[in-house]
Amino acid sequence: MRAAVLLAWFGSLFLLADSEEQRIPEEKLLVLTVATKETDGFRRFLKSARNFNYTVKVLGRGQKWSGGDYMSAPGGGQKVRLLKEALQETKSEDQVLLFTDSYDAVFASGPKELLRKFQQAKHKVVFSSERLIWPDRHLEDKHPHVREGNRFLGSGGFMGYLSNIREMVANWTGEDADSDQLFFTKIYVDPDKRKSINITVDSRCRLFQNLHGALDDVVLKFEDGRVRARNVLYDTLPVLIHGNGPTKLQINYMGNYIPKSWTFENGCTVCQDDLRSLAALKDSEYPLVSIGIFIQQPTPFVSVFFERLLKLEYPKDRLKLFIYNQEPHHEPQVSSFLRDHGGLYQDVRSITPKEDMDSAAARDLVLDICRKDTDCDYFFNLDIEVVLKNEKTLKILIEQNLPVVAPMITRAARLWSNFWGAVSADGYYARSEDYVDIVQGRRVGVWNVPYVSNVYLLKAHLLRSQLKDSAVFTSHSLDPDMAFCHSLRSAGVFMFVTNMQTFGRILSTENYQSTHLHNDLWQIFENPVDWEERYIHQNYSRIMRDKLIETPCPDVYWFPVFSDVACTHLVEEMEHFGKWSGGGNTDTRIQGGYENVPTIDIHMNQINFEKEWQKFLVEYVAPITEKMYPGYYTKAHFELAFVVRYKPDEQPSLRPHHDASTFTINIALNQLGQDYQGGGCRFLRYGCSIQAPRKGWALMHPGRLTHYHEGLPTTAGTRYIAVSFVDP
């Protein structure tokens, strides 16, 4: 018995040694693929192959593709012809060949694992398998049954010994547009040929994973420093992942990770590859960029958009501007920018509302201008609702050296962004598994995505090669952005979004009013971040940290709150409204109709600004109140909030009085010495005066009991203040 055990043990050792000797050397493996043109997908395939040191031979390079559109109809025979021709030139009979598509495929592991799994299949030729039969369903019953897995052959990937593959394609006499899948399927379902050539299918997806019909079966598996695709149905780790049929976008998604483009351990490992540095260039050597600016609806902060455009760090004489404006409301801002700054740029063209051109046509026009201009290197799309905070954005995008790349921007405090992580079957938005992580910055990198909008950079050579159609944005069923991205996807052009830096955000254009003089004042709810940047004093955030609050009189606090622009806009808004009170005691605007201490003023509710004003008080005044008056917490309720006008010949001052408030806010809206002389406030009980009000600074003081006060005479010019009686 013991002798038998020892004999079996030694026998197993000899078998193991024998198998080690028979292992196929990696140098015997040759990868063959057909690529008549170098697409983004092909470059991705080669990159993954180089990562694992595969030897790749490309067939048909530079030839015209005549294999038909086998995405929607049978085709691909040209691949079989090219393979047959290549095999006639290959002399090494012990060569093992892997024949695969490359535009939509990526390696997840190396030759050693691939060859091991091939040998374990114990056949001379192994095809990828599919759950769905194509293109002839009548052949379904002829496919041999398998113990487990997919029955049907997939022609997008197979491997085998040279002699067996040569025998398999020897009888190919078809046309280039004939179906390669049908040709190989007929060989496979013929029992005699299947046995003679020794063919099988990789039914459990150990070597090949076709995604069509199997999307729910495949998940990303994050290992130490690398990423695999795992087939959870068969618990296998395929070596080659193929986005066959309608799954091109899914392989693009997986290619963001496989084999190690992005990992949890190292983040983005490819984001510094193939960069184009601008650092050594003179200004005159910078690429020429055509910037398309599109105004399609009433939009807040348009003047701020143009201010930021001027600050973009790029030589202006290497920029050409194309401004499309569909909104008469914004003509003054556009005209002002062109008048004051248009001469800085190499060229400026504009389309006005009077020309009645729709958005798609305008976008196609600017692309065509760039397409026909041999000097145009890039097209930079910039919609008016984009808030581009990063002044280096254009340089950063050019240095990425990608076909189409967008800087990720989001709507403040929202998951809305300018890219989609996935699209649905009908071409609309779908959320990818990693979308939220990318938007919230938990995954940082450069991401291949199916849709970008609002702001993106496109290489101009694409317009002269893969996007020659002049109607890139025009579609009968899709909006311009969706049509543009559909055109790119159809041409095999990859779109990327980068969140490697912070670039900015996108405005909400919902509920934008265009009935006022300065409509941006009303944006405190819809676009609070932009409202704050525009209208809150630049030093407001430093008030507590740097102790900027002054105490000019007992329990009177003085602090910066409004920007110069806020003060100017509020004054101009009131003067534009123009219905100043008469300054008499009778006042129908207030409860009871009697004003004890009248002023010449306009109430906030007269210009429908009371909700916005209370929001301002809650957000920017209440925190100061609660800090300065410990133990008192305000809801910033008010019955009276108004702008007062003082003029020597109208109402220069205000007699001593108490305010009908718990505390009062008094904001100086213009500049002493520049706009008026005199003015100020005196608190009689304390013998304390403030005679040099600062524009944008607020005085805060108790109202109804201790701080009896008066308005000092304005001796020249016009003085404006914004007053709020809070918590009456």
XYZ file of C-alpha atoms in Angstrom:
728
model
C 0.000 0.000 0.000
C 2.788 2.389 0.988
C 4.652 1.551 -2.219
C 1.561 2.340 -4.284
C 1.197 5.736 -2.607
C 4.856 6.559 -3.224
C 4.545 5.469 -6.834
C 1.512 7.720 -7.333
C 3.338 10.614 -5.691
C 6.407 10.215 -7.894
C 4.135 9.853 -10.897
C 2.451 13.148 -10.113
C 5.849 14.803 -9.839
C 6.812 13.517 -13.272
C 3.495 14.697 -14.721
C 3.997 18.119 -13.146
C 7.514 18.333 -14.518
C 6.243 17.231 -17.918
C 3.546 19.948 -17.890
C 6.127 22.545 -16.917
C 8.240 21.493 -19.891
C 5.248 21.713 -22.211
C 4.195 25.170 -21.066
C 4.033 27.490 -24.091
C 6.755 30.153 -23.890
C 5.391 33.695 -23.892
C 7.573 34.616 -26.867
C 5.629 32.123 -28.975
C 2.461 34.190 -28.628
C 1.661 36.735 -31.340
C -1.368 39.039 -31.173
C -2.942 39.827 -34.546
C -5.526 42.563 -34.984
C -7.046 44.479 -37.868
C -6.983 48.277 -37.716
C -7.349 50.182 -40.975
C -7.161 53.469 -39.072
C -5.791 54.500 -35.704
C -8.800 55.316 -33.571
C -8.829 56.291 -29.922
C -10.025 52.766 -29.122
C -7.126 51.236 -31.061
C -4.615 53.368 -29.169
C -6.185 52.269 -25.900
C -5.869 48.616 -26.956
C -2.180 49.017 -27.834
C -1.545 50.784 -24.548
C -3.034 47.896 -22.573
C -1.043 45.420 -24.689
C 2.221 47.272 -24.041
C 1.415 47.283 -20.335
C 1.620 43.465 -20.350
C 4.374 43.170 -22.998
C 2.243 41.501 -25.669
C 3.717 41.371 -29.160
C 1.130 42.877 -31.506
C 1.034 42.826 -35.302
C -1.478 45.152 -36.925
C -3.096 44.081 -40.194
C -4.664 46.395 -42.761
C -3.083 49.571 -41.411
C -3.639 52.438 -43.834
C -6.016 50.438 -46.032
C -9.581 51.422 -46.771
C -12.159 49.574 -44.686
C -14.465 47.594 -46.948
C -15.832 45.162 -44.398
C -19.211 46.848 -44.081
C -20.938 48.259 -41.027
C -21.073 45.060 -39.051
C -22.351 46.931 -35.982
C -25.843 46.860 -37.466
C -25.553 44.180 -40.164
C -23.358 41.162 -40.858
C -19.889 42.079 -42.102
C -16.226 41.875 -41.218
C -15.085 39.519 -43.955
C -12.162 41.817 -44.683
C -10.684 40.745 -41.342
C -10.703 37.091 -42.432
C -9.030 37.959 -45.742
C -6.312 39.966 -44.014
C -5.779 37.176 -41.482
C -5.490 34.562 -44.226
C -2.923 36.676 -46.055
C -0.907 37.220 -42.876
C -0.871 33.502 -42.060
C 0.669 32.730 -45.438
C 3.618 34.915 -44.480
C 4.047 33.403 -40.995
C 6.635 30.575 -41.017
C 6.959 29.558 -37.353
C 4.692 26.532 -37.138
C 4.752 26.384 -33.321
C 3.436 29.943 -33.091
C 0.324 30.547 -31.011
C -1.882 33.326 -32.366
C -4.439 35.518 -30.671
C -6.713 37.197 -33.205
C -8.834 39.964 -31.722
C -10.723 43.138 -32.430
C -8.911 46.200 -31.117
C -11.164 49.257 -31.399
C -13.301 48.042 -28.513
C -11.061 45.664 -26.573
C -8.631 45.916 -23.677
C -6.279 43.478 -21.973
C -6.812 42.865 -18.272
C -3.902 40.468 -17.761
C -0.737 39.230 -19.414
C 0.457 36.488 -21.809
C 1.405 34.043 -19.058
C -2.146 33.815 -17.713
C -3.653 33.803 -21.198
C -1.462 30.914 -22.381
C -2.069 28.931 -19.200
C -5.834 29.208 -19.592
C -5.556 28.371 -23.298
C -3.689 25.169 -22.521
C -6.193 24.265 -19.828
C -8.939 24.434 -22.463
C -7.256 21.372 -24.095
C -8.167 22.398 -27.635
C -6.122 23.749 -30.520
C -8.416 26.722 -31.205
C -10.501 28.534 -28.582
C -13.119 31.111 -29.545
C -14.767 33.640 -27.285
C -18.322 32.768 -26.360
C -21.585 34.671 -26.431
C -24.966 34.252 -24.812
C -26.686 35.616 -27.922
C -26.487 34.000 -31.347
C -25.579 36.152 -34.347
C -26.172 36.543 -37.242
C -28.192 33.395 -38.155
C -30.536 32.203 -35.425
C -31.454 29.167 -37.509
C -28.093 27.675 -36.554
C -28.930 27.697 -32.840
C -29.802 23.996 -32.588
C -26.599 23.009 -34.358
C -24.363 24.537 -31.688
C -23.021 21.831 -29.371
C -24.242 22.017 -25.812
C -21.770 22.886 -23.073
C -21.681 21.726 -19.478
C -21.731 25.303 -18.182
C -21.743 28.750 -19.736
C -22.331 30.262 -23.158
C -22.937 28.019 -26.169
C -22.502 30.424 -29.047
C -19.318 31.403 -30.829
C -18.043 34.975 -30.901
C -15.607 35.881 -33.678
C -14.239 39.039 -32.041
C -11.551 37.067 -30.251
C -10.010 33.627 -30.659
C -6.632 32.007 -30.212
C -4.934 28.842 -31.357
C -1.967 27.234 -33.006
C -0.861 28.592 -36.352
C -1.470 25.393 -38.297
C -4.996 24.955 -36.942
C -6.003 28.563 -37.610
C -4.470 28.353 -41.076
C -6.575 25.245 -41.761
C -9.656 27.051 -40.414
C -9.388 30.020 -42.808
C -7.968 28.115 -45.779
C -11.333 27.890 -47.532
C -12.270 31.568 -47.124
C -13.358 32.885 -50.523
C -15.952 35.393 -49.355
C -16.273 39.092 -50.000
C -14.925 41.715 -47.620
C -18.457 42.672 -46.582
C -19.498 39.086 -45.830
C -19.932 38.014 -42.217
C -16.819 36.739 -40.468
C -18.995 35.577 -37.570
C -21.162 33.458 -39.862
C -18.083 31.981 -41.563
C -16.534 30.830 -38.297
C -19.889 29.714 -36.886
C -20.528 27.392 -39.834
C -17.136 25.796 -39.298
C -17.822 25.382 -35.580
C -21.285 23.828 -35.958
C -19.971 21.327 -38.529
C -19.002 18.312 -36.322
C -16.334 17.087 -38.715
C -14.625 20.447 -39.102
C -14.929 21.172 -35.407
C -13.176 17.902 -34.629
C -10.594 18.195 -37.392
C -9.492 21.683 -36.400
C -10.098 20.927 -32.710
C -12.229 23.988 -31.894
C -14.042 24.888 -28.687
C -15.580 27.990 -27.168
C -14.505 29.658 -23.943
C -17.929 29.025 -22.443
C -17.107 30.251 -18.907
C -15.283 33.380 -20.101
C -11.909 32.461 -18.645
C -9.969 33.912 -21.602
C -12.433 36.239 -23.325
C -15.309 38.344 -22.038
C -17.783 39.626 -24.607
C -19.934 42.257 -22.947
C -22.949 42.103 -25.252
C -25.708 40.271 -23.407
C -23.551 39.975 -20.292
C -23.407 43.434 -18.763
C -25.151 42.319 -15.586
C -22.644 39.490 -15.186
C -19.482 41.610 -15.221
C -18.206 43.855 -12.440
C -14.921 45.600 -11.766
C -12.692 43.834 -9.262
C -10.130 46.095 -7.604
C -6.990 44.212 -6.659
C -3.711 45.533 -5.237
C -2.664 48.182 -7.730
C -4.682 46.782 -10.657
C -8.251 46.251 -11.804
C -9.852 43.172 -13.366
C -13.242 42.460 -14.869
C -14.896 39.642 -12.965
C -17.639 37.483 -14.381
C -19.766 36.891 -11.299
C -21.937 34.308 -13.035
C -19.032 31.917 -13.589
C -16.614 33.408 -11.041
C -13.891 33.926 -13.637
C -11.381 36.660 -14.423
C -11.211 37.018 -18.216
C -7.950 38.158 -19.797
C -9.354 40.105 -22.767
C -12.469 42.283 -22.423
C -14.391 43.021 -25.607
C -17.141 45.619 -25.910
C -18.818 43.912 -28.837
C -21.997 45.082 -30.511
C -23.769 47.886 -28.671
C -21.489 47.812 -25.608
C -18.830 50.275 -26.801
C -19.643 52.699 -24.005
C -19.344 49.993 -21.368
C -15.824 49.081 -22.524
C -15.000 52.794 -22.438
C -16.160 52.884 -18.832
C -14.136 49.799 -17.908
C -11.130 51.198 -19.749
C -11.074 54.011 -17.196
C -9.870 51.374 -14.731
C -8.581 48.254 -16.516
C -5.805 47.222 -16.236
C -4.540 49.933 -13.880
C -5.572 53.297 -15.289
C -7.139 54.202 -11.954
C -6.771 52.285 -8.698
C -7.648 53.016 -5.109
C -4.006 52.653 -4.118
C -2.436 54.914 -6.753
C -5.270 57.012 -8.134
C -4.864 57.931 -11.798
C -1.733 56.301 -13.191
C -2.149 57.540 -16.782
C -3.089 61.178 -16.276
C 0.473 62.373 -16.878
C 0.942 60.303 -20.034
C 1.317 61.956 -23.440
C 0.981 65.491 -22.105
C 1.720 68.475 -24.351
C 3.687 71.080 -22.418
C 3.237 74.761 -23.261
C 5.864 75.945 -20.799
C 8.688 76.519 -23.293
C 6.566 78.262 -25.918
C 6.671 81.963 -26.699
C 3.307 83.681 -26.823
C 3.451 83.737 -30.623
C 3.994 79.955 -30.668
C 0.880 79.046 -28.686
C -1.755 77.000 -30.535
C -4.448 79.090 -32.179
C -7.776 78.562 -30.435
C -11.203 79.474 -31.726
C -13.514 80.164 -28.771
C -17.235 79.778 -29.329
C -19.347 81.669 -26.782
C -23.036 80.822 -26.812
C -25.852 82.802 -25.174
C -29.134 80.975 -25.609
C -31.346 82.169 -22.742
C -31.496 84.965 -20.166
C -28.582 84.238 -17.869
C -27.354 85.868 -14.664
C -23.904 87.428 -14.235
C -23.158 87.833 -17.947
C -20.927 90.847 -17.332
C -18.966 88.741 -14.807
C -18.566 86.037 -17.474
C -16.831 88.516 -19.759
C -14.664 89.778 -16.902
C -13.460 86.217 -16.369
C -12.907 85.697 -20.082
C -10.497 88.640 -20.036
C -8.585 87.029 -17.156
C -8.097 83.726 -19.002
C -4.346 83.068 -18.994
C -3.672 82.728 -22.706
C -2.171 85.092 -25.309
C -5.161 86.993 -26.622
C -3.649 87.387 -30.081
C -3.767 83.565 -30.315
C -7.506 83.554 -29.701
C -10.360 84.082 -32.122
C -13.791 84.785 -30.654
C -17.140 83.780 -32.057
C -20.033 85.126 -29.970
C -23.526 83.851 -30.619
C -26.244 85.716 -28.772
C -29.887 84.718 -29.057
C -31.090 87.043 -26.277
C -31.808 90.747 -26.927
C -31.662 91.210 -23.156
C -27.896 90.595 -23.221
C -27.010 92.758 -26.212
C -25.715 95.632 -23.998
C -23.229 93.357 -22.196
C -21.990 91.824 -25.454
C -21.694 95.197 -27.171
C -19.876 96.690 -24.199
C -17.349 93.844 -24.151
C -16.707 94.016 -27.885
C -16.377 97.799 -27.811
C -13.951 97.856 -24.895
C -11.946 94.665 -25.433
C -12.648 93.136 -28.866
C -9.465 94.636 -30.294
C -7.316 92.517 -27.972
C -8.144 89.329 -29.871
C -6.864 88.134 -33.235
C -10.379 88.084 -34.630
C -13.933 88.540 -33.379
C -17.210 87.556 -35.042
C -20.658 87.820 -33.552
C -24.176 86.696 -34.335
C -26.899 88.960 -32.947
C -30.541 88.142 -32.154
C -31.599 90.045 -35.274
C -29.934 87.432 -37.480
C -32.386 84.805 -36.236
C -29.980 81.843 -36.341
C -30.731 78.842 -34.168
C -28.184 77.409 -31.751
C -27.374 74.248 -33.721
C -26.715 76.214 -36.890
C -24.509 78.683 -35.016
C -22.477 75.904 -33.440
C -22.072 74.146 -36.777
C -21.005 77.458 -38.297
C -18.227 78.107 -35.805
C -16.942 74.540 -36.223
C -16.909 75.010 -39.981
C -14.999 78.272 -39.645
C -12.360 76.462 -37.596
C -12.418 73.462 -39.975
C -11.628 75.665 -42.996
C -9.034 77.750 -41.167
C -5.781 75.805 -41.521
C -4.295 77.831 -38.661
C -7.027 76.775 -36.226
C -5.593 74.221 -33.797
C -8.421 73.925 -31.271
C -12.055 74.790 -30.779
C -13.025 75.799 -27.249
C -16.751 75.734 -26.481
C -17.835 78.070 -23.693
C -21.513 78.490 -22.879
C -22.486 81.690 -21.098
C -23.701 79.893 -17.957
C -20.192 78.544 -17.289
C -18.389 80.116 -14.334
C -14.746 79.502 -15.201
C -12.879 80.265 -11.994
C -9.583 78.635 -12.951
C -7.744 81.132 -15.146
C -5.394 78.394 -16.391
C -8.233 76.204 -17.694
C -7.469 76.561 -21.400
C -3.774 75.819 -20.909
C -4.570 72.800 -18.733
C -6.932 71.350 -21.329
C -4.479 71.833 -24.200
C -1.709 70.184 -22.195
C -3.917 67.110 -21.664
C -3.440 66.454 -25.396
C -6.744 64.607 -25.762
C -9.173 64.624 -28.711
C -12.037 66.144 -26.724
C -11.648 67.102 -23.075
C -13.902 68.996 -20.688
C -13.050 70.513 -17.326
C -15.512 69.136 -14.804
C -17.835 71.816 -13.495
C -20.843 71.294 -11.262
C -23.790 73.260 -10.022
C -23.142 74.479 -6.479
C -24.243 71.936 -3.836
C -25.774 69.715 -6.527
C -24.787 66.503 -8.297
C -25.518 68.160 -11.627
C -22.434 68.468 -13.849
C -21.363 69.037 -17.446
C -20.814 65.334 -18.222
C -22.712 62.070 -18.155
C -21.111 58.900 -16.868
C -23.363 56.762 -19.068
C -26.172 57.073 -21.589
C -29.349 55.060 -21.856
C -30.253 52.891 -24.836
C -32.137 55.815 -26.389
C -29.207 58.180 -25.934
C -30.313 60.072 -22.835
C -28.775 60.475 -19.404
C -27.918 57.461 -17.276
C -25.829 57.438 -14.105
C -22.662 55.366 -14.043
C -21.538 53.582 -10.890
C -18.683 56.034 -10.381
C -20.513 59.260 -11.300
C -21.115 60.488 -7.754
C -17.560 59.655 -6.680
C -16.159 61.642 -9.609
C -18.443 64.636 -9.081
C -17.705 64.736 -5.357
C -13.974 64.294 -5.879
C -13.554 60.913 -4.225
C -12.120 59.632 -7.507
C -9.817 62.081 -9.260
C -8.495 61.608 -12.764
C -9.231 61.943 -16.467
C -12.322 59.962 -17.434
C -13.583 58.618 -20.741
C -17.275 59.572 -20.815
C -20.060 59.442 -23.436
C -21.288 63.025 -23.108
C -19.874 66.462 -22.345
C -21.455 69.876 -22.630
C -21.149 73.578 -21.824
C -17.348 73.800 -21.791
C -14.892 71.569 -23.637
C -11.856 71.661 -25.924
C -11.747 69.857 -29.271
C -8.723 69.275 -31.490
C -9.355 70.984 -34.813
C -7.807 68.175 -36.888
C -10.825 66.034 -35.937
C -13.005 68.466 -37.876
C -10.904 67.840 -40.974
C -10.766 64.060 -40.574
C -13.436 62.313 -38.514
C -16.013 65.128 -38.242
C -16.152 66.368 -41.828
C -19.954 66.563 -41.833
C -20.956 70.207 -41.519
C -24.060 69.261 -39.460
C -22.359 67.998 -36.306
C -24.804 69.717 -33.957
C -27.925 69.482 -36.101
C -30.427 66.684 -35.559
C -34.148 66.206 -36.034
C -34.518 64.312 -32.764
C -31.665 65.414 -30.472
C -30.745 68.746 -28.940
C -27.444 70.258 -30.185
C -25.255 68.974 -27.333
C -26.630 65.447 -27.593
C -26.282 65.518 -31.382
C -22.666 66.669 -31.056
C -21.780 63.871 -28.642
C -23.627 61.341 -30.785
C -21.525 62.483 -33.750
C -18.349 61.969 -31.745
C -19.375 58.536 -30.510
C -20.369 57.454 -34.018
C -16.968 58.548 -35.320
C -15.181 56.614 -32.563
C -13.825 59.798 -30.996
C -13.351 59.603 -27.236
C -14.580 62.357 -24.930
C -12.896 62.946 -21.602
C -13.643 64.952 -18.493
C -10.957 65.907 -15.994
C -11.454 66.641 -12.314
C -7.725 66.830 -11.604
C -8.131 70.527 -10.765
C -10.983 72.725 -9.600
C -12.260 74.659 -12.597
C -15.484 76.357 -11.624
C -19.192 75.735 -11.702
C -22.288 76.241 -13.781
C -25.050 78.703 -13.143
C -28.695 77.932 -12.710
C -30.736 79.856 -15.255
C -34.049 78.811 -13.729
C -36.345 81.537 -12.439
C -34.102 84.264 -13.808
C -35.959 87.572 -13.900
C -35.153 90.018 -16.660
C -37.549 92.809 -15.672
C -35.167 94.816 -13.483
C -32.220 97.032 -14.206
C -29.760 94.803 -12.310
C -31.381 91.387 -12.378
C -28.398 89.683 -10.771
C -29.403 91.197 -7.416
C -32.291 88.724 -7.333
C -30.035 85.650 -7.672
C -29.342 85.067 -3.973
C -31.570 81.978 -3.993
C -30.781 80.409 -7.381
C -27.041 81.122 -7.468
C -25.992 81.965 -3.914
C -22.256 81.409 -4.438
C -22.124 83.736 -7.428
C -24.322 86.256 -5.656
C -21.937 86.285 -2.713
C -18.871 86.689 -4.904
C -20.490 89.596 -6.699
C -22.233 91.402 -3.896
C -20.658 90.596 -0.546
C -17.615 92.583 0.609
C -14.322 90.807 -0.103
C -13.354 91.089 3.569
C -16.632 89.774 4.979
C -15.255 86.256 5.531
C -12.389 87.737 7.570
C -14.630 89.606 10.004
C -14.355 87.126 12.851
C -10.925 85.728 12.092
C -9.163 89.098 11.729
C -11.452 91.020 14.102
C -12.591 93.518 11.481
C -15.634 94.587 13.488
C -15.189 98.035 14.953
C -17.068 99.567 17.918
C -17.224 103.324 17.230
C -19.866 103.851 19.932
C -21.140 101.710 22.839
C -23.038 98.666 21.499
C -22.688 100.017 17.966
C -20.848 97.716 15.576
C -19.357 98.576 12.235
C -18.365 95.894 9.705
C -17.956 95.379 5.934
C -20.842 93.624 4.248
C -21.544 94.922 0.702
C -19.174 95.127 -2.253
C -18.905 98.368 -4.214
C -20.884 96.714 -7.018
C -23.701 95.778 -4.633
C -23.968 99.326 -3.368
C -23.939 100.797 -6.866
C -26.470 98.308 -8.223
C -28.889 98.837 -5.343
C -28.735 102.620 -5.718
C -29.177 102.430 -9.492
C -32.048 99.971 -9.079
C -33.862 102.376 -6.776
C -33.270 105.371 -9.020
C -34.420 103.296 -11.986
C -37.625 102.468 -10.117
C -37.851 106.160 -9.275
C -40.923 106.233 -7.003
C -39.380 107.979 -4.001
C -41.676 108.847 -1.116
C -42.473 112.473 -0.446
C -40.982 112.497 3.057
C -44.297 113.317 4.749
C -45.874 111.750 7.822
C -48.686 110.209 5.819
C -47.442 106.995 4.251
C -49.867 104.457 2.825
C -47.089 101.910 2.398
C -46.936 101.117 6.105
C -49.421 99.711 8.548
C -51.565 102.481 10.035
C -50.589 104.877 7.253
C -48.577 107.204 9.536
C -44.782 107.596 9.691
C -43.514 109.366 12.792
C -40.016 109.996 11.446
C -40.418 110.149 7.663
C -37.597 109.899 5.138
C -37.423 110.105 1.378
C -37.113 106.430 0.547
C -38.164 103.389 -1.467
C -39.126 100.199 0.369
C -37.634 96.864 -0.647
C -41.084 95.414 -1.227
C -41.779 98.094 -3.823
C -39.206 96.501 -6.100
C -40.185 92.941 -5.013
C -36.891 92.521 -3.188
C -38.121 91.749 0.322
C -37.543 87.946 0.179
C -34.040 88.433 -1.180
C -33.338 91.093 1.441
C -34.422 88.859 4.285
C -32.233 86.061 2.897
C -29.340 88.523 2.922
C -30.051 89.475 6.542
C -30.303 85.835 7.628
C -27.119 84.755 5.855
C -24.830 87.735 6.426
C -26.177 89.902 9.251
C -27.670 87.443 11.720
C -24.318 85.683 12.380
C -22.748 89.029 13.299
C -25.706 89.946 15.507
C -25.507 86.707 17.440
C -21.780 87.164 17.943
C -21.944 90.783 19.067
C -25.087 90.531 21.177
C -24.530 87.208 23.004
C -27.689 85.367 23.958
C -29.865 87.071 21.349
C -30.871 84.953 18.344
C -32.646 86.590 15.445
C -34.749 85.275 12.613
C -34.045 88.545 10.782
C -37.733 89.391 10.527
C -38.466 92.920 9.431
C -41.472 95.058 8.606
C -39.495 97.946 7.205
C -36.442 97.752 4.956
C -35.750 100.592 2.579
C -33.187 102.784 0.836
C -33.050 106.388 2.028
C -31.898 109.339 -0.100
C -30.434 112.472 1.500
C -29.880 115.647 -0.538
C -29.244 119.215 0.674
C -32.194 120.588 -1.288
C -34.524 117.655 -0.582
C -34.042 116.081 2.857
C -30.520 116.647 4.178
C -30.874 115.105 7.661
C -33.108 113.298 10.105
C -34.230 114.503 13.494
C -33.419 112.551 16.718
C -35.502 109.393 17.099
C -35.675 105.756 18.208
C -36.130 102.984 15.643
C -39.076 100.577 15.720
C -36.739 97.606 15.972
C -34.781 95.380 18.314
C -31.739 96.274 16.273
C -31.152 98.323 13.144
C -28.879 97.791 10.147
C -27.690 100.888 8.303
C -25.500 100.270 5.197
C -23.695 103.123 3.444
C -24.343 102.769 -0.298
C -22.026 105.434 -1.674
C -18.759 107.187 -0.925
C -18.205 110.181 1.328
C -16.159 112.859 -0.411
C -16.678 111.339 -3.841
C -20.477 111.280 -3.986
C -21.503 113.612 -1.178
C -20.294 115.769 1.702
C -21.399 115.693 5.336
C -23.767 113.013 6.572
C -23.238 110.495 9.316
C -25.032 109.380 12.464
C -24.905 110.737 16.025
C -25.987 108.789 19.122
C -27.145 111.456 21.531
C -27.069 109.458 24.773
C -23.376 108.657 24.300
C -22.311 111.900 22.604
C -20.809 109.755 19.888
C -20.851 110.444 16.140
C -19.843 108.461 13.069
C -19.101 111.059 10.401
C -17.055 109.112 7.869
C -19.288 106.260 6.647
C -17.502 103.725 4.483
C -19.200 102.468 1.344
C -20.478 98.921 1.841
C -19.999 98.966 5.639
C -22.938 98.374 7.951
C -23.711 100.040 11.254
C -25.599 97.763 13.623
C -27.131 99.173 16.801
C -30.052 98.595 19.197
C -33.227 100.251 18.038
C -36.097 101.179 20.327
C -34.638 101.993 23.784
C -31.018 103.017 24.358
C -29.719 104.338 21.063
C -31.524 107.598 20.463
C -29.890 108.941 17.278
C -30.106 111.411 14.437
C -28.965 111.640 10.816
C -26.371 114.376 10.358
C -26.855 116.858 7.490
C -25.690 116.025 3.977
C -24.177 119.289 2.748
C -23.470 118.437 -0.885
C -24.215 115.682 -3.386
C -26.549 112.771 -2.691
C -26.154 110.217 0.074
C -27.825 106.792 0.017
C -28.208 104.309 2.868
C -29.995 100.953 3.145
C -31.912 100.661 6.436
C -33.521 97.610 8.031
C -35.578 97.608 11.235
C -35.035 94.015 12.349
C -37.283 92.186 14.808
C -39.742 95.053 15.391
